[in-house]
Amino acid sequence: LNDSMEDTLMLIEALKHTTKGDFTHRIMWATDAPVGAFNQSKDSYKHNLKVFKQRVLEKFNDEKLLYDLLAGNAMQLYGIRPF
């Protein structure tokens, strides 16, 4: 997870600062993509998701960005209203 986490953080950083502005709205991770293998155990998934959330908040200090990465961007694209 460490190497892929660093790659993920670099991707987010790059998309935050494109020549056309912040393009993080194009990332939709309502899946396991940033937190490990698809068929990992429930405990591993919970741990990896916790680490992902911590690292994103440490690096960017942005709760809205974290929410958007995990659900908000997909909800906006598909016109889904929050509960």
Coordinates of C-alpha atoms in Angstrom, one line a residue:
L1 CA 0.0 0.0 0.0
N2 CA 2.8 2.4 0.7
D3 CA 4.1 2.7 -2.9
S4 CA 0.6 2.8 -4.4
M5 CA -0.4 5.4 -1.7
E6 CA 2.5 7.7 -2.7
D7 CA 1.5 7.3 -6.3
T8 CA -2.1 8.1 -5.4
L9 CA -1.1 11.2 -3.5
M10 CA 1.1 12.4 -6.4
L11 CA -1.8 11.9 -8.8
I12 CA -4.1 14.0 -6.5
E13 CA -1.4 16.7 -6.2
A14 CA -0.9 16.8 -9.9
L15 CA -4.7 17.1 -10.6
K16 CA -5.1 19.8 -8.0
H17 CA -2.5 21.9 -9.9
T18 CA -3.0 21.5 -13.6
T19 CA -2.5 24.3 -16.0
K20 CA -6.3 24.5 -16.3
G21 CA -6.9 24.5 -12.5
D22 CA -8.1 21.9 -10.1
F23 CA -9.2 18.7 -11.9
T24 CA -9.7 16.5 -8.9
H25 CA -13.4 16.4 -9.7
R26 CA -12.4 13.9 -12.4
I27 CA -11.4 11.3 -9.8
M28 CA -14.2 8.9 -8.6
W29 CA -13.0 6.3 -6.1
A30 CA -16.2 4.8 -4.8
T31 CA -14.3 1.6 -5.2
D32 CA -11.3 -0.2 -3.8
A33 CA -8.9 1.5 -6.2
P34 CA -6.8 3.6 -3.8
V35 CA -7.0 1.2 -0.9
G36 CA -5.7 -2.1 -2.1
A37 CA -6.8 -5.3 -3.9
F38 CA -10.4 -5.8 -4.8
N39 CA -10.8 -9.1 -2.9
Q40 CA -8.9 -8.2 0.2
S41 CA -10.4 -9.2 3.6
K42 CA -12.8 -6.9 5.3
D43 CA -10.3 -6.1 8.1
S44 CA -7.6 -5.2 5.5
Y45 CA -10.0 -3.0 3.6
K46 CA -11.0 -1.1 6.8
H47 CA -7.4 -0.6 7.7
N48 CA -6.3 0.5 4.2
L49 CA -9.2 2.9 3.9
K50 CA -8.4 4.4 7.3
V51 CA -4.7 4.9 6.2
F52 CA -5.9 6.4 2.9
K53 CA -8.1 8.9 4.7
Q54 CA -5.4 9.8 7.1
R55 CA -2.8 10.3 4.4
V56 CA -5.1 12.4 2.2
L57 CA -6.0 14.6 5.2
E58 CA -2.4 14.9 6.3
K59 CA -1.2 16.0 2.9
F60 CA -4.1 18.2 1.8
N61 CA -6.0 19.1 5.0
D62 CA -9.2 19.1 3.0
E63 CA -12.3 17.2 4.3
K64 CA -14.3 18.2 1.2
L65 CA -11.6 16.8 -1.1
L66 CA -11.6 13.5 0.8
Y67 CA -15.4 13.3 0.6
D68 CA -15.4 14.1 -3.1
L69 CA -12.7 11.5 -3.9
L70 CA -14.7 8.8 -2.1
A71 CA -18.3 9.7 -3.1
G72 CA -19.0 13.3 -3.9
N73 CA -17.6 13.4 -7.4
A74 CA -19.5 10.2 -8.5
M75 CA -22.7 11.5 -6.9
Q76 CA -22.4 14.8 -8.7
L77 CA -21.6 13.1 -12.1
Y78 CA -24.6 10.8 -11.8
G79 CA -27.0 13.3 -10.2
I80 CA -27.3 11.4 -7.0
R81 CA -28.4 13.4 -4.0
P82 CA -26.7 12.8 -0.6
F83 CA -28.8 10.9 1.9

